[in-house]
């Protein structure tokens, strides 16, 4: 990312919300469950699976957390009714992690049980490092309670992650491996591009060694190639791992992955609480400065963006 772009990333919180909404539209299915259903149907037609995320995080009110848990119940019903190939992803701070451990645990368990009743699966997203211990502890609690239709996320950016893999080994965890979006202090996280890539490969090797099912979540071509190499070296069948990408990010690379014979799952968020998620996606978009400029020009010179 150029210097100008990284300055713009720091200024993103000052960008007016309507502008953020317009330029981040492609990362989000829409505000309603019907929008998510429409997008997932299209992805399925393209040979891609999905994981639906009900947007909402850092919830401080127990009633709000319960509302999000209920939205997942409706999501499972829609997935079943529409015959979609999709599971769901949840954020624990959306289910009440910041309210109380037991509130979050109850909501999470309800979502995982609803999924189990419908033969579906729940992925627990990983948030910033202040939540890692509790997230892994809740994952273990559910697995030890006999719930196997649940998986977790590990972040290559964190120096602790290889040790976490070993600590989870007895559960043979189902893991989504990603670089990690949250900027963390240098004492606990790798900061440079190559170290994060190196860590990703090491962790992927360790997980495959355990026999874990891994969702290899990246838009980094080099890491996709490493993933392809490692699963081929182990002779894994296409049902024994998957690639994962975010809605709206590098669809042509996703199409290549599918053409290569791999399974690909697209993270598909929907809901009214789109702001924080959108900011994170824009932070990672190498063309962010151009998009903001184009949006501004489009509004100053009516007609440029199709309006008149
Ligand atoms: C399915 C999925 C689930 C995820 N879940 C989590 C999670 O639970 N917790 C967590 O911390 N992180 C999560 N992430 C985010 C992840 O940690 C990274 O921040 C993100 O994927 C970018 O890393 P990358 O591997 O794609 O590599 P990068 O080097 O960041 O990106 C590779 C290339 O992809 C393109 N690109 C990447 N992002 C964008 C964008 N937003 N817009 C346009 N182009 C882009 C660029 O061309 C870039 O050069 C998830 C990612 C995926 C794919």
mmCIF file of C-alpha atoms and ligand atoms in Angstrom:
data_model
loop_
_atom_site.group_PDB
_atom_site.id
_atom_site.type_symbol
_atom_site.label_atom_id
_atom_site.label_comp_id
_atom_site.label_asym_id
_atom_site.label_seq_id
_atom_site.Cartn_x
_atom_site.Cartn_y
_atom_site.Cartn_z
ATOM 1 C CA UNK A 1 0.000 0.000 0.000
ATOM 2 C CA UNK A 2 1.422 3.424 -0.928
ATOM 3 C CA UNK A 3 2.067 6.171 1.631
ATOM 4 C CA UNK A 4 -0.944 8.150 0.395
ATOM 5 C CA UNK A 5 -3.147 5.089 0.771
ATOM 6 C CA UNK A 6 -1.948 4.299 4.282
ATOM 7 C CA UNK A 7 -2.611 7.929 5.312
ATOM 8 C CA UNK A 8 -6.144 7.565 3.959
ATOM 9 C CA UNK A 9 -6.598 4.335 5.905
ATOM 10 C CA UNK A 10 -5.791 6.229 9.123
ATOM 11 C CA UNK A 11 -8.356 8.866 8.153
ATOM 12 C CA UNK A 12 -11.073 6.340 7.262
ATOM 13 C CA UNK A 13 -13.056 6.835 10.484
ATOM 14 C CA UNK A 14 -13.468 10.490 9.445
ATOM 15 C CA UNK A 15 -14.993 9.561 6.077
ATOM 16 C CA UNK A 16 -18.767 10.216 6.132
ATOM 17 C CA UNK A 17 -20.853 7.076 6.626
ATOM 18 C CA UNK A 18 -22.798 7.407 3.349
ATOM 19 C CA UNK A 19 -19.464 7.407 1.469
ATOM 20 C CA UNK A 20 -18.263 4.342 3.412
ATOM 21 C CA UNK A 21 -21.573 2.627 2.601
ATOM 22 C CA UNK A 22 -21.294 3.355 -1.127
ATOM 23 C CA UNK A 23 -17.688 2.299 -1.576
ATOM 24 C CA UNK A 24 -17.989 -0.815 0.578
ATOM 25 C CA UNK A 25 -21.207 -2.058 -1.040
ATOM 26 C CA UNK A 26 -19.565 -4.983 -2.773
ATOM 27 C CA UNK A 27 -18.376 -6.509 0.513
ATOM 28 C CA UNK A 28 -21.891 -6.866 1.928
ATOM 29 C CA UNK A 29 -24.886 -8.841 0.628
ATOM 30 C CA UNK A 30 -27.360 -6.196 1.820
ATOM 31 C CA UNK A 31 -29.334 -5.303 4.922
ATOM 32 C CA UNK A 32 -31.839 -8.188 4.949
ATOM 33 C CA UNK A 33 -31.765 -11.969 5.117
ATOM 34 C CA UNK A 34 -33.466 -11.987 1.714
ATOM 35 C CA UNK A 35 -30.401 -10.145 0.333
ATOM 36 C CA UNK A 36 -28.095 -12.813 1.784
ATOM 37 C CA UNK A 37 -30.256 -15.592 0.322
ATOM 38 C CA UNK A 38 -30.135 -13.959 -3.126
ATOM 39 C CA UNK A 39 -26.336 -13.580 -3.017
ATOM 40 C CA UNK A 40 -25.720 -17.111 -1.703
ATOM 41 C CA UNK A 41 -27.991 -18.565 -4.391
ATOM 42 C CA UNK A 42 -25.855 -16.829 -7.024
ATOM 43 C CA UNK A 43 -22.620 -18.043 -5.393
ATOM 44 C CA UNK A 44 -23.960 -21.615 -5.303
ATOM 45 C CA UNK A 45 -24.787 -21.404 -9.018
ATOM 46 C CA UNK A 46 -21.141 -20.403 -9.567
ATOM 47 C CA UNK A 47 -20.045 -23.564 -7.723
ATOM 48 C CA UNK A 48 -19.105 -21.726 -4.506
ATOM 49 C CA UNK A 49 -20.262 -22.475 -0.968
ATOM 50 C CA UNK A 50 -21.001 -19.695 1.529
ATOM 51 C CA UNK A 51 -20.818 -18.822 5.180
ATOM 52 C CA UNK A 52 -23.412 -16.240 6.233
ATOM 53 C CA UNK A 53 -22.499 -13.656 8.866
ATOM 54 C CA UNK A 54 -25.192 -11.646 10.669
ATOM 55 C CA UNK A 55 -23.440 -8.287 11.083
ATOM 56 C CA UNK A 56 -23.156 -6.986 14.644
ATOM 57 C CA UNK A 57 -20.248 -6.834 17.099
ATOM 58 C CA UNK A 58 -19.163 -5.244 20.393
ATOM 59 C CA UNK A 59 -22.734 -5.578 21.647
ATOM 60 C CA UNK A 60 -23.248 -4.184 25.179
ATOM 61 C CA UNK A 61 -26.933 -5.016 25.669
ATOM 62 C CA UNK A 62 -27.999 -8.642 26.394
ATOM 63 C CA UNK A 63 -31.265 -8.125 24.477
ATOM 64 C CA UNK A 64 -29.287 -7.079 21.391
ATOM 65 C CA UNK A 65 -27.078 -10.195 21.671
ATOM 66 C CA UNK A 66 -30.172 -12.388 21.883
ATOM 67 C CA UNK A 67 -31.584 -10.651 18.817
ATOM 68 C CA UNK A 68 -28.461 -11.583 16.855
ATOM 69 C CA UNK A 69 -28.715 -15.204 18.087
ATOM 70 C CA UNK A 70 -32.350 -15.260 16.897
ATOM 71 C CA UNK A 71 -31.333 -13.856 13.523
ATOM 72 C CA UNK A 72 -29.085 -16.915 13.137
ATOM 73 C CA UNK A 73 -32.057 -19.196 13.831
ATOM 74 C CA UNK A 74 -33.938 -17.486 10.978
ATOM 75 C CA UNK A 75 -30.827 -17.814 8.828
ATOM 76 C CA UNK A 76 -30.673 -21.599 9.345
ATOM 77 C CA UNK A 77 -34.380 -21.840 8.495
ATOM 78 C CA UNK A 78 -33.791 -19.877 5.276
ATOM 79 C CA UNK A 79 -30.748 -21.991 4.333
ATOM 80 C CA UNK A 80 -32.829 -25.156 4.751
ATOM 81 C CA UNK A 81 -35.974 -23.800 3.056
ATOM 82 C CA UNK A 82 -34.023 -22.483 0.052
ATOM 83 C CA UNK A 83 -31.720 -25.507 -0.185
ATOM 84 C CA UNK A 84 -28.582 -23.336 0.012
ATOM 85 C CA UNK A 85 -25.048 -24.637 0.427
ATOM 86 C CA UNK A 86 -24.032 -22.418 3.338
ATOM 87 C CA UNK A 87 -23.067 -22.524 6.984
ATOM 88 C CA UNK A 88 -22.767 -19.487 9.286
ATOM 89 C CA UNK A 89 -20.040 -17.461 10.976
ATOM 90 C CA UNK A 90 -20.583 -15.752 14.336
ATOM 91 C CA UNK A 91 -18.728 -13.058 16.264
ATOM 92 C CA UNK A 92 -18.674 -13.674 20.002
ATOM 93 C CA UNK A 93 -18.826 -9.962 20.850
ATOM 94 C CA UNK A 94 -22.058 -9.946 18.826
ATOM 95 C CA UNK A 95 -23.403 -12.775 20.990
ATOM 96 C CA UNK A 96 -22.574 -10.972 24.231
ATOM 97 C CA UNK A 97 -18.918 -11.692 25.074
ATOM 98 C CA UNK A 98 -18.562 -8.160 26.458
ATOM 99 C CA UNK A 99 -21.781 -8.487 28.461
ATOM 100 C CA UNK A 100 -21.026 -11.676 30.420
ATOM 101 C CA UNK A 101 -19.383 -15.009 29.717
ATOM 102 C CA UNK A 102 -22.584 -16.956 30.498
ATOM 103 C CA UNK A 103 -24.749 -14.729 28.250
ATOM 104 C CA UNK A 104 -22.379 -15.351 25.363
ATOM 105 C CA UNK A 105 -22.112 -19.059 26.124
ATOM 106 C CA UNK A 106 -25.934 -19.422 26.176
ATOM 107 C CA UNK A 107 -26.379 -17.584 22.879
ATOM 108 C CA UNK A 108 -23.528 -19.447 21.206
ATOM 109 C CA UNK A 109 -24.767 -22.803 22.402
ATOM 110 C CA UNK A 110 -28.293 -22.005 21.165
ATOM 111 C CA UNK A 111 -26.933 -21.132 17.707
ATOM 112 C CA UNK A 112 -24.785 -24.279 17.558
ATOM 113 C CA UNK A 113 -27.715 -26.472 18.675
ATOM 114 C CA UNK A 114 -30.008 -24.937 16.042
ATOM 115 C CA UNK A 115 -27.344 -25.669 13.470
ATOM 116 C CA UNK A 116 -27.004 -29.269 14.700
ATOM 117 C CA UNK A 117 -30.776 -29.820 14.409
ATOM 118 C CA UNK A 118 -30.461 -28.912 10.724
ATOM 119 C CA UNK A 119 -27.178 -30.700 10.046
ATOM 120 C CA UNK A 120 -25.408 -27.356 9.745
ATOM 121 C CA UNK A 121 -22.179 -25.880 11.068
ATOM 122 C CA UNK A 122 -21.076 -22.763 12.970
ATOM 123 C CA UNK A 123 -17.715 -21.043 12.580
ATOM 124 C CA UNK A 124 -16.647 -18.794 15.458
ATOM 125 C CA UNK A 125 -14.804 -15.806 13.961
ATOM 126 C CA UNK A 126 -11.726 -14.578 15.824
ATOM 127 C CA UNK A 127 -11.726 -10.950 16.936
ATOM 128 C CA UNK A 128 -8.888 -8.880 18.447
ATOM 129 C CA UNK A 129 -6.337 -10.429 20.812
ATOM 130 C CA UNK A 130 -8.224 -9.345 23.947
ATOM 131 C CA UNK A 131 -10.792 -12.026 23.037
ATOM 132 C CA UNK A 132 -8.511 -14.917 21.980
ATOM 133 C CA UNK A 133 -8.347 -16.772 25.318
ATOM 134 C CA UNK A 134 -12.073 -16.592 25.947
ATOM 135 C CA UNK A 135 -12.932 -17.541 22.369
ATOM 136 C CA UNK A 136 -10.731 -20.637 22.489
ATOM 137 C CA UNK A 137 -12.075 -21.519 25.946
ATOM 138 C CA UNK A 138 -15.691 -21.309 24.726
ATOM 139 C CA UNK A 139 -14.818 -23.404 21.689
ATOM 140 C CA UNK A 140 -13.350 -26.066 23.984
ATOM 141 C CA UNK A 141 -16.378 -25.915 26.320
ATOM 142 C CA UNK A 142 -18.764 -26.605 23.452
ATOM 143 C CA UNK A 143 -16.658 -29.403 22.001
ATOM 144 C CA UNK A 144 -16.342 -31.011 25.435
ATOM 145 C CA UNK A 145 -20.138 -30.741 25.774
ATOM 146 C CA UNK A 146 -20.326 -33.004 22.698
ATOM 147 C CA UNK A 147 -21.066 -30.350 20.067
ATOM 148 C CA UNK A 148 -18.923 -31.178 17.033
ATOM 149 C CA UNK A 149 -20.586 -28.954 14.424
ATOM 150 C CA UNK A 150 -18.515 -25.962 15.452
ATOM 151 C CA UNK A 151 -15.151 -24.611 14.340
ATOM 152 C CA UNK A 152 -12.868 -21.785 15.259
ATOM 153 C CA UNK A 153 -10.524 -19.292 13.559
ATOM 154 C CA UNK A 154 -6.779 -18.915 14.121
ATOM 155 C CA UNK A 155 -4.736 -15.893 13.051
ATOM 156 C CA UNK A 156 -1.256 -16.293 11.524
ATOM 157 C CA UNK A 157 -0.394 -12.772 12.652
ATOM 158 C CA UNK A 158 -0.339 -13.784 16.333
ATOM 159 C CA UNK A 159 2.881 -15.273 17.702
ATOM 160 C CA UNK A 160 0.893 -17.498 20.077
ATOM 161 C CA UNK A 161 -0.968 -19.369 17.351
ATOM 162 C CA UNK A 162 1.374 -22.355 16.895
ATOM 163 C CA UNK A 163 1.129 -22.973 20.648
ATOM 164 C CA UNK A 164 -2.671 -22.675 20.386
ATOM 165 C CA UNK A 165 -2.666 -25.369 17.703
ATOM 166 C CA UNK A 166 -0.812 -27.709 20.064
ATOM 167 C CA UNK A 167 -3.130 -26.812 22.953
ATOM 168 C CA UNK A 168 -6.186 -27.657 20.807
ATOM 169 C CA UNK A 169 -4.649 -30.840 19.353
ATOM 170 C CA UNK A 170 -6.747 -33.231 21.473
ATOM 171 C CA UNK A 171 -9.905 -31.762 19.881
ATOM 172 C CA UNK A 172 -8.598 -32.149 16.290
ATOM 173 C CA UNK A 173 -10.126 -28.707 15.719
ATOM 174 C CA UNK A 174 -11.892 -27.610 12.553
ATOM 175 C CA UNK A 175 -10.043 -24.349 11.838
ATOM 176 C CA UNK A 176 -10.308 -21.410 9.501
ATOM 177 C CA UNK A 177 -6.777 -20.094 9.131
ATOM 178 C CA UNK A 178 -6.395 -16.430 8.144
ATOM 179 C CA UNK A 179 -3.717 -13.747 8.445
ATOM 180 C CA UNK A 180 -5.708 -11.754 11.046
ATOM 181 C CA UNK A 181 -7.148 -8.306 10.396
ATOM 182 C CA UNK A 182 -6.655 -6.674 13.790
ATOM 183 C CA UNK A 183 -3.495 -4.597 14.235
ATOM 184 C CA UNK A 184 -1.836 -5.971 17.362
ATOM 185 C CA UNK A 185 1.201 -4.810 19.406
ATOM 186 C CA UNK A 186 4.616 -5.973 18.149
ATOM 187 C CA UNK A 187 5.242 -8.007 21.343
ATOM 188 C CA UNK A 188 2.468 -10.427 20.451
ATOM 189 C CA UNK A 189 2.165 -10.173 16.679
ATOM 190 C CA UNK A 190 4.220 -10.317 13.506
ATOM 191 C CA UNK A 191 4.055 -7.006 11.716
ATOM 192 C CA UNK A 192 5.818 -7.553 8.399
ATOM 193 C CA UNK A 193 4.277 -9.158 5.348
ATOM 194 C CA UNK A 194 6.789 -12.009 4.934
ATOM 195 C CA UNK A 195 6.727 -13.083 8.595
ATOM 196 C CA UNK A 196 2.920 -13.276 8.512
ATOM 197 C CA UNK A 197 3.055 -15.341 5.331
ATOM 198 C CA UNK A 198 5.742 -17.617 6.844
ATOM 199 C CA UNK A 199 3.695 -18.067 10.002
ATOM 200 C CA UNK A 200 0.583 -18.909 7.920
ATOM 201 C CA UNK A 201 2.411 -21.735 6.123
ATOM 202 C CA UNK A 202 3.884 -23.133 9.353
ATOM 203 C CA UNK A 203 0.484 -23.146 11.084
ATOM 204 C CA UNK A 204 -1.211 -24.700 8.065
ATOM 205 C CA UNK A 205 1.398 -27.500 8.080
ATOM 206 C CA UNK A 206 0.859 -28.064 11.821
ATOM 207 C CA UNK A 207 -2.931 -28.231 11.416
ATOM 208 C CA UNK A 208 -2.749 -30.653 8.484
ATOM 209 C CA UNK A 209 -0.306 -32.749 10.494
ATOM 210 C CA UNK A 210 -2.979 -33.047 13.227
ATOM 211 C CA UNK A 211 -5.499 -34.194 10.630
ATOM 212 C CA UNK A 212 -7.604 -31.066 11.133
ATOM 213 C CA UNK A 213 -10.112 -29.873 8.538
ATOM 214 C CA UNK A 214 -8.781 -26.470 7.465
ATOM 215 C CA UNK A 215 -10.495 -23.559 5.750
ATOM 216 C CA UNK A 216 -7.579 -21.808 4.039
ATOM 217 C CA UNK A 217 -8.837 -18.212 4.116
ATOM 218 C CA UNK A 218 -6.806 -15.836 1.983
ATOM 219 C CA UNK A 219 -6.782 -13.746 -1.191
ATOM 220 C CA UNK A 220 -2.987 -13.885 -1.343
ATOM 221 C CA UNK A 221 -2.076 -15.853 -4.488
ATOM 222 C CA UNK A 222 1.203 -17.047 -3.007
ATOM 223 C CA UNK A 223 -0.591 -18.503 0.018
ATOM 224 C CA UNK A 224 -3.226 -20.100 -2.210
ATOM 225 C CA UNK A 225 -0.360 -21.810 -4.075
ATOM 226 C CA UNK A 226 1.214 -22.950 -0.790
ATOM 227 C CA UNK A 227 -2.167 -24.303 0.313
ATOM 228 C CA UNK A 228 -2.581 -26.197 -2.962
ATOM 229 C CA UNK A 229 0.926 -27.621 -2.615
ATOM 230 C CA UNK A 230 0.442 -28.759 0.990
ATOM 231 C CA UNK A 231 -2.916 -30.474 0.423
ATOM 232 C CA UNK A 232 -1.549 -32.168 -2.725
ATOM 233 C CA UNK A 233 1.561 -33.391 -0.863
ATOM 234 C CA UNK A 234 -0.719 -35.036 1.705
ATOM 235 C CA UNK A 235 -2.980 -36.482 -0.983
ATOM 236 C CA UNK A 236 -6.071 -34.874 0.573
ATOM 237 C CA UNK A 237 -9.388 -35.332 -1.228
ATOM 238 C CA UNK A 238 -11.467 -32.257 -2.086
ATOM 239 C CA UNK A 239 -13.825 -32.866 0.854
ATOM 240 C CA UNK A 240 -10.967 -32.776 3.358
ATOM 241 C CA UNK A 241 -10.174 -29.028 3.243
ATOM 242 C CA UNK A 242 -11.531 -25.871 1.622
ATOM 243 C CA UNK A 243 -10.418 -22.438 0.499
ATOM 244 C CA UNK A 244 -12.288 -19.399 1.781
ATOM 245 C CA UNK A 245 -12.568 -15.809 0.568
ATOM 246 C CA UNK A 246 -14.557 -12.702 1.457
ATOM 247 C CA UNK A 247 -17.506 -11.484 -0.610
ATOM 248 C CA UNK A 248 -16.365 -8.829 -3.059
ATOM 249 C CA UNK A 249 -12.637 -9.536 -2.795
ATOM 250 C CA UNK A 250 -10.801 -10.852 -5.867
ATOM 251 C CA UNK A 251 -13.626 -12.899 -7.448
ATOM 252 C CA UNK A 252 -11.406 -13.848 -10.437
ATOM 253 C CA UNK A 253 -8.940 -15.564 -8.056
ATOM 254 C CA UNK A 254 -11.907 -17.388 -6.500
ATOM 255 C CA UNK A 255 -13.032 -18.556 -9.945
ATOM 256 C CA UNK A 256 -9.523 -19.891 -10.596
ATOM 257 C CA UNK A 257 -9.578 -21.824 -7.324
ATOM 258 C CA UNK A 258 -12.910 -23.407 -8.290
ATOM 259 C CA UNK A 259 -11.645 -24.219 -11.797
ATOM 260 C CA UNK A 260 -8.636 -25.880 -10.129
ATOM 261 C CA UNK A 261 -11.052 -28.411 -8.614
ATOM 262 C CA UNK A 262 -11.013 -27.073 -5.040
ATOM 263 C CA UNK A 263 -13.980 -26.213 -2.848
ATOM 264 C CA UNK A 264 -14.336 -22.514 -2.101
ATOM 265 C CA UNK A 265 -16.516 -20.860 0.552
ATOM 266 C CA UNK A 266 -17.411 -17.167 0.396
ATOM 267 C CA UNK A 267 -17.932 -15.181 3.616
ATOM 268 C CA UNK A 268 -21.240 -13.381 3.070
ATOM 269 C CA UNK A 269 -22.232 -10.739 5.640
ATOM 270 C CA UNK A 270 -25.637 -9.095 5.831
ATOM 271 C CA UNK A 271 -27.423 -6.755 8.236
ATOM 272 C CA UNK A 272 -27.875 -3.170 9.275
ATOM 273 C CA UNK A 273 -24.705 -3.070 11.342
ATOM 274 C CA UNK A 274 -22.401 -2.773 8.338
ATOM 275 C CA UNK A 275 -20.087 0.044 9.453
ATOM 276 C CA UNK A 276 -17.246 -1.642 11.412
ATOM 277 C CA UNK A 277 -17.018 -4.560 8.992
ATOM 278 C CA UNK A 278 -16.901 -2.157 6.041
ATOM 279 C CA UNK A 279 -14.082 -0.113 7.592
ATOM 280 C CA UNK A 280 -11.980 -3.263 8.055
ATOM 281 C CA UNK A 281 -12.484 -4.284 4.423
ATOM 282 C CA UNK A 282 -11.625 -0.800 3.153
ATOM 283 C CA UNK A 283 -8.458 -0.782 5.280
ATOM 284 C CA UNK A 284 -7.237 -3.767 3.287
ATOM 285 C CA UNK A 285 -8.231 -2.549 -0.141
ATOM 286 C CA UNK A 286 -5.063 -1.441 -1.940
ATOM 287 C CA UNK A 287 -7.149 0.886 -4.124
ATOM 288 C CA UNK A 288 -8.886 2.665 -1.257
ATOM 289 C CA UNK A 289 -7.599 6.152 -2.135
ATOM 290 C CA UNK A 290 -8.862 5.805 -5.695
ATOM 291 C CA UNK A 291 -12.310 4.685 -4.554
ATOM 292 C CA UNK A 292 -12.731 7.601 -2.171
ATOM 293 C CA UNK A 293 -11.550 10.027 -4.852
ATOM 294 C CA UNK A 294 -13.873 8.509 -7.471
ATOM 295 C CA UNK A 295 -16.823 8.654 -5.091
ATOM 296 C CA UNK A 296 -16.112 12.319 -4.317
ATOM 297 C CA UNK A 297 -15.734 13.215 -8.007
ATOM 298 C CA UNK A 298 -18.903 11.236 -8.785
ATOM 299 C CA UNK A 299 -20.874 13.382 -6.347
ATOM 300 C CA UNK A 300 -19.280 16.680 -7.424
ATOM 301 C CA UNK A 301 -19.896 15.980 -11.116
ATOM 302 C CA UNK A 302 -23.387 14.421 -11.335
ATOM 303 C CA UNK A 303 -23.689 11.888 -14.134
ATOM 304 C CA UNK A 304 -20.270 10.289 -13.627
ATOM 305 C CA UNK A 305 -21.727 7.517 -11.525
ATOM 306 C CA UNK A 306 -24.755 6.916 -13.674
ATOM 307 C CA UNK A 307 -27.001 9.487 -11.980
ATOM 308 C CA UNK A 308 -28.157 12.519 -13.828
HETATM 309 C C1 LIG B 1 -13.272 -16.169 4.703
HETATM 310 C C2 LIG B 1 -12.466 -15.239 5.547
HETATM 311 C C3 LIG B 1 -12.774 -15.118 6.878
HETATM 312 C C4 LIG B 1 -12.016 -14.283 7.705
HETATM 313 N N1 LIG B 1 -12.246 -14.266 9.060
HETATM 314 C C5 LIG B 1 -11.439 -13.565 9.870
HETATM 315 C C6 LIG B 1 -11.533 -13.647 11.271
HETATM 316 O O1 LIG B 1 -12.372 -14.369 11.829
HETATM 317 N N2 LIG B 1 -10.680 -12.896 12.021
HETATM 318 C C7 LIG B 1 -9.724 -12.104 11.455
HETATM 319 O O2 LIG B 1 -8.945 -11.468 12.179
HETATM 320 N N3 LIG B 1 -9.615 -12.007 10.111
HETATM 321 C C8 LIG B 1 -10.441 -12.715 9.318
HETATM 322 N N4 LIG B 1 -10.289 -12.630 7.951
HETATM 323 C C9 LIG B 1 -9.448 -11.554 7.373
HETATM 324 C C10 LIG B 1 -8.031 -12.005 7.202
HETATM 325 O O3 LIG B 1 -7.434 -12.150 8.469
HETATM 326 C C11 LIG B 1 -7.226 -10.974 6.416
HETATM 327 O O4 LIG B 1 -7.247 -9.760 7.089
HETATM 328 C C12 LIG B 1 -7.725 -10.762 4.993
HETATM 329 O O5 LIG B 1 -8.153 -11.956 4.423
HETATM 330 C C13 LIG B 1 -6.614 -10.193 4.119
HETATM 331 O O6 LIG B 1 -5.528 -11.072 4.103
HETATM 332 P P1 LIG B 1 -5.096 -11.901 2.803
HETATM 333 O O7 LIG B 1 -4.648 -13.245 3.268
HETATM 334 O O8 LIG B 1 -6.195 -11.901 1.843
HETATM 335 O O9 LIG B 1 -3.811 -11.164 2.297
HETATM 336 P P2 LIG B 1 -3.574 -9.646 1.823
HETATM 337 O O10 LIG B 1 -2.126 -9.570 1.557
HETATM 338 O O11 LIG B 1 -4.164 -8.675 2.773
HETATM 339 O O12 LIG B 1 -4.412 -9.576 0.495
HETATM 340 C C14 LIG B 1 -3.998 -10.210 -0.697
HETATM 341 C C15 LIG B 1 -4.541 -9.402 -1.844
HETATM 342 O O13 LIG B 1 -5.971 -9.490 -1.851
HETATM 343 C C16 LIG B 1 -6.540 -8.256 -2.215
HETATM 344 N N5 LIG B 1 -7.378 -7.769 -1.120
HETATM 345 C C17 LIG B 1 -7.329 -8.145 0.199
HETATM 346 N N6 LIG B 1 -8.289 -7.533 0.899
HETATM 347 C C18 LIG B 1 -8.942 -6.740 0.029
HETATM 348 C C19 LIG B 1 -10.064 -5.874 0.147
HETATM 349 N N7 LIG B 1 -10.704 -5.697 1.302
HETATM 350 N N8 LIG B 1 -10.506 -5.232 -0.964
HETATM 351 C C20 LIG B 1 -9.910 -5.423 -2.148
HETATM 352 N N9 LIG B 1 -8.842 -6.241 -2.327
HETATM 353 C C21 LIG B 1 -8.379 -6.895 -1.252
HETATM 354 C C22 LIG B 1 -5.423 -7.328 -2.546
HETATM 355 O O14 LIG B 1 -5.161 -7.409 -3.918
HETATM 356 C C23 LIG B 1 -4.270 -7.895 -1.774
HETATM 357 O O15 LIG B 1 -3.051 -7.552 -2.347
HETATM 358 C C24 LIG B 1 -10.980 -13.506 7.132
HETATM 359 C C25 LIG B 1 -10.680 -13.637 5.789
HETATM 360 C C26 LIG B 1 -11.386 -14.499 4.996
HETATM 361 C C27 LIG B 1 -10.992 -14.657 3.562
#
